[in-house]
Amino acid sequence: MNYLIGDLQGCCDAFERLLERVDFSPSRDRLYLLGDLANRGPATLATLRRLVGLGDTATCLLGNHDLHLLAVAHGTRKPSKGDTLDDVLDAVDRPAIVDWLRHQRLALFEHGWLMVHAGVVPQWDLDTTLALAGEIETRLQAPDLADFLAVMYGNTPDRWDPALAGDARLRFAINVLTRLRFCAADGTIDLHSKDGQGEAPPGLYRWFDAPGRLTAGVPVAFGHWSTLGLIDRPDLLSLDTGCVWGGQLTAMRVGPRGEREGLFQVPCDQAAPFH
């Protein structure tokens, strides 16, 4: 059985309760974590250790908080207010955990679902999305990772162009896959607007409502947008239901051809102090 799971953000107890709720068996089941595995919750280290221990049973995407952890661990970014990363940074197995983290995915397509942490711009089709994710994954796994992490952040370029190259191309793709909420029909992304309850600012669309989206015929599962909450429609699954903020941790069981077989939720461990 296959389970698509929303943002953990260090909520290990909730994750364990969810596994109990679905009667998880590592010999039978496969887990797909949609990013933001780490940070803000009470037990980031325990969460990452649990995921590492699951081996091939769990396929994990990287979210913006996970990339932040990589950058902090490599000294290219300072911790932020509200971070709960000290347990990882002080751990004896920190090198192994950080190395495992940089080998995780940015997007994948399995069981009929395109899985990303945040979203895609209208101009990307399935193949383009997976190819760009693969470029980022290759770069994160390169020996000079710290050099890339030092230039990974920034809000430009803000519009897709197939001619983008180098760090600018990867930066745009990372912003789309791990930070996107709103965009224009021409592929210009907005990374400044408040996430609110999902109402788009004037001239913009929620990324999945953008006209002409080339992935419109492909079911997409994503996390990242806790105030949006659960969306369960034929072409879309929004699975970040704000566990770390006092909401629920959510999983959708899907069959081998992507058919939905059941929704499962457990309550949070404790609400994080910052939002």
CSV table of N, CA and C in Angstrom, one decimal, residues 184-245:
chain,number,residue,atom,x,y,z
A,184,ALA,N,1.7,34.2,-11.9
A,184,ALA,CA,1.0,34.7,-13.0
A,184,ALA,C,0.9,33.7,-14.1
A,185,ALA,N,0.0,34.0,-15.1
A,185,ALA,CA,-0.2,33.0,-16.2
A,185,ALA,C,1.1,32.9,-17.0
A,186,ASP,N,1.9,33.9,-17.0
A,186,ASP,CA,3.1,33.9,-17.8
A,186,ASP,C,4.3,33.2,-17.1
A,187,GLY,N,4.0,32.7,-15.9
A,187,GLY,CA,5.1,31.9,-15.2
A,187,GLY,C,5.9,32.8,-14.3
A,188,THR,N,5.5,34.1,-14.1
A,188,THR,CA,6.2,34.9,-13.1
A,188,THR,C,5.7,34.5,-11.7
A,189,ILE,N,6.6,34.2,-10.8
A,189,ILE,CA,6.3,33.7,-9.5
A,189,ILE,C,6.3,34.9,-8.5
A,190,ASP,N,5.4,34.8,-7.5
A,190,ASP,CA,5.4,35.7,-6.4
A,190,ASP,C,5.7,35.0,-5.1
A,191,LEU,N,6.8,35.5,-4.5
A,191,LEU,CA,7.3,34.9,-3.3
A,191,LEU,C,7.2,35.8,-2.1
A,192,HIS,N,6.4,36.9,-2.3
A,192,HIS,CA,6.3,37.9,-1.2
A,192,HIS,C,4.9,37.9,-0.6
A,193,SER,N,3.8,37.5,-1.3
A,193,SER,CA,2.5,37.6,-0.8
A,193,SER,C,2.3,36.7,0.4
A,194,LYS,N,1.5,37.1,1.4
A,194,LYS,CA,1.1,36.3,2.5
A,194,LYS,C,0.3,35.1,2.0
A,195,ASP,N,0.5,34.0,2.7
A,195,ASP,CA,-0.2,32.8,2.2
A,195,ASP,C,-1.6,32.8,2.5
A,196,GLY,N,-2.0,33.4,3.6
A,196,GLY,CA,-3.4,33.6,4.0
A,196,GLY,C,-4.2,32.3,3.9
A,197,GLN,N,-5.4,32.3,3.4
A,197,GLN,CA,-6.3,31.1,3.2
A,197,GLN,C,-6.3,30.7,1.8
A,198,GLY,N,-5.4,31.2,1.0
A,198,GLY,CA,-5.3,30.7,-0.4
A,198,GLY,C,-5.9,31.6,-1.4
A,199,GLU,N,-6.4,32.8,-1.1
A,199,GLU,CA,-6.9,33.8,-2.0
A,199,GLU,C,-5.8,34.5,-2.7
A,200,ALA,N,-5.8,34.4,-4.0
A,200,ALA,CA,-4.6,35.0,-4.8
A,200,ALA,C,-4.7,36.5,-4.8
A,201,PRO,N,-3.6,37.2,-4.8
A,201,PRO,CA,-3.5,38.7,-5.0
A,201,PRO,C,-4.0,39.0,-6.4
A,202,PRO,N,-4.3,40.3,-6.6
A,202,PRO,CA,-4.8,40.7,-8.0
A,202,PRO,C,-3.7,40.4,-9.0
A,203,GLY,N,-4.1,39.8,-10.1
A,203,GLY,CA,-3.2,39.5,-11.2
A,203,GLY,C,-2.5,38.2,-11.1
A,204,LEU,N,-2.7,37.5,-10.0
A,204,LEU,CA,-2.0,36.2,-9.7
A,204,LEU,C,-3.1,35.1,-9.5
A,205,TYR,N,-2.6,33.9,-9.6
A,205,TYR,CA,-3.4,32.7,-9.3
A,205,TYR,C,-2.7,31.8,-8.3
A,206,ARG,N,-3.5,31.1,-7.6
A,206,ARG,CA,-2.9,29.9,-6.9
A,206,ARG,C,-2.3,29.1,-8.0
A,207,TRP,N,-1.1,28.6,-7.8
A,207,TRP,CA,-0.3,28.0,-8.9
A,207,TRP,C,-1.1,26.9,-9.6
A,208,PHE,N,-2.0,26.2,-8.8
A,208,PHE,CA,-2.7,25.0,-9.5
A,208,PHE,C,-3.9,25.5,-10.2
A,209,ASP,N,-4.3,26.8,-10.1
A,209,ASP,CA,-5.4,27.4,-10.8
A,209,ASP,C,-5.0,28.2,-12.0
A,210,ALA,N,-3.7,28.3,-12.2
A,210,ALA,CA,-3.2,29.1,-13.3
A,210,ALA,C,-3.7,28.6,-14.7
A,211,PRO,N,-4.1,29.5,-15.5
A,211,PRO,CA,-4.6,29.0,-16.8
A,211,PRO,C,-3.5,28.5,-17.7
A,212,GLY,N,-3.8,27.4,-18.5
A,212,GLY,CA,-2.8,26.9,-19.4
A,212,GLY,C,-1.8,26.0,-18.7
A,213,ARG,N,-2.0,25.6,-17.5
A,213,ARG,CA,-1.0,24.8,-16.8
A,213,ARG,C,-0.8,23.5,-17.5
A,214,LEU,N,0.5,23.2,-17.9
A,214,LEU,CA,0.8,22.0,-18.7
A,214,LEU,C,0.7,20.7,-17.9
A,215,THR,N,0.7,20.8,-16.6
A,215,THR,CA,0.5,19.6,-15.8
A,215,THR,C,-1.0,19.4,-15.4
A,216,ALA,N,-1.9,20.2,-16.0
A,216,ALA,CA,-3.3,20.1,-15.6
A,216,ALA,C,-3.9,18.7,-15.7
A,217,GLY,N,-3.3,17.9,-16.7
A,217,GLY,CA,-3.8,16.6,-16.9
A,217,GLY,C,-3.2,15.5,-16.0
A,218,VAL,N,-2.3,15.9,-15.1
A,218,VAL,CA,-1.5,15.0,-14.3
A,218,VAL,C,-1.9,15.3,-12.8
A,219,PRO,N,-2.4,14.3,-12.1
A,219,PRO,CA,-2.7,14.5,-10.7
A,219,PRO,C,-1.5,14.9,-9.9
A,220,VAL,N,-1.6,16.0,-9.1
A,220,VAL,CA,-0.4,16.5,-8.4
A,220,VAL,C,-0.7,16.4,-6.9
A,221,ALA,N,0.2,15.9,-6.1
A,221,ALA,CA,0.2,16.0,-4.7
A,221,ALA,C,1.3,16.9,-4.1
A,222,PHE,N,0.9,17.7,-3.2
A,222,PHE,CA,1.9,18.7,-2.6
A,222,PHE,C,1.6,19.0,-1.2
A,223,GLY,N,2.6,19.6,-0.5
A,223,GLY,CA,2.4,20.1,0.9
A,223,GLY,C,2.6,21.6,0.9
A,224,HIS,N,3.4,22.0,1.9
A,224,HIS,CA,3.9,23.4,2.0
A,224,HIS,C,2.9,24.5,2.4
A,225,TRP,N,1.6,24.3,2.1
A,225,TRP,CA,0.7,25.4,2.3
A,225,TRP,C,-0.3,25.1,3.4
A,226,SER,N,0.1,25.3,4.6
A,226,SER,CA,-0.7,24.8,5.7
A,226,SER,C,-2.0,25.5,5.9
A,227,THR,N,-2.0,26.8,5.6
A,227,THR,CA,-3.3,27.6,5.7
A,227,THR,C,-4.3,27.3,4.6
A,228,LEU,N,-3.8,26.7,3.6
A,228,LEU,CA,-4.7,26.2,2.5
A,228,LEU,C,-5.5,25.0,3.0
A,229,GLY,N,-4.8,24.1,3.7
A,229,GLY,CA,-5.4,22.9,4.3
A,229,GLY,C,-5.6,21.9,3.3
A,230,LEU,N,-6.4,20.9,3.6
A,230,LEU,CA,-6.7,19.7,2.8
A,230,LEU,C,-7.5,20.1,1.5
A,231,ILE,N,-7.0,19.8,0.4
A,231,ILE,CA,-7.7,19.8,-0.9
A,231,ILE,C,-7.7,18.4,-1.4
A,232,ASP,N,-8.8,17.9,-1.7
A,232,ASP,CA,-9.0,16.5,-2.2
A,232,ASP,C,-9.9,16.6,-3.4
A,233,ARG,N,-9.3,16.8,-4.6
A,233,ARG,CA,-10.1,16.8,-5.8
A,233,ARG,C,-9.4,15.9,-6.8
A,234,PRO,N,-10.1,15.6,-7.9
A,234,PRO,CA,-9.6,14.5,-8.8
A,234,PRO,C,-8.1,14.8,-9.3
A,235,ASP,N,-7.8,16.0,-9.5
A,235,ASP,CA,-6.5,16.3,-10.1
A,235,ASP,C,-5.5,16.9,-9.1
A,236,LEU,N,-5.8,16.9,-7.8
A,236,LEU,CA,-5.0,17.6,-6.8
A,236,LEU,C,-5.2,17.1,-5.4
A,237,LEU,N,-4.1,17.0,-4.7
A,237,LEU,CA,-4.1,16.7,-3.3
A,237,LEU,C,-3.2,17.7,-2.6
A,238,SER,N,-3.7,18.5,-1.7
A,238,SER,CA,-3.0,19.4,-0.8
A,238,SER,C,-3.0,18.7,0.6
A,239,LEU,N,-1.8,18.3,1.0
A,239,LEU,CA,-1.8,17.4,2.2
A,239,LEU,C,-1.0,18.1,3.4
A,240,ASP,N,-0.6,19.3,3.3
A,240,ASP,CA,-0.1,20.0,4.5
A,240,ASP,C,-1.3,20.5,5.3
A,241,THR,N,-1.7,19.9,6.4
A,241,THR,CA,-2.8,20.3,7.2
A,241,THR,C,-2.4,20.8,8.5
A,242,GLY,N,-1.1,21.4,8.6
A,242,GLY,CA,-0.7,22.2,9.7
A,242,GLY,C,-0.5,21.4,11.0
A,243,CYS,N,0.1,20.2,10.9
A,243,CYS,CA,0.3,19.5,12.1
A,243,CYS,C,1.2,20.3,13.1
A,244,VAL,N,2.2,20.9,12.6
A,244,VAL,CA,3.1,21.6,13.6
A,244,VAL,C,2.5,22.9,14.2
A,245,TRP,N,1.4,23.3,13.5
A,245,TRP,CA,0.7,24.5,14.0
A,245,TRP,C,-0.5,24.2,14.8
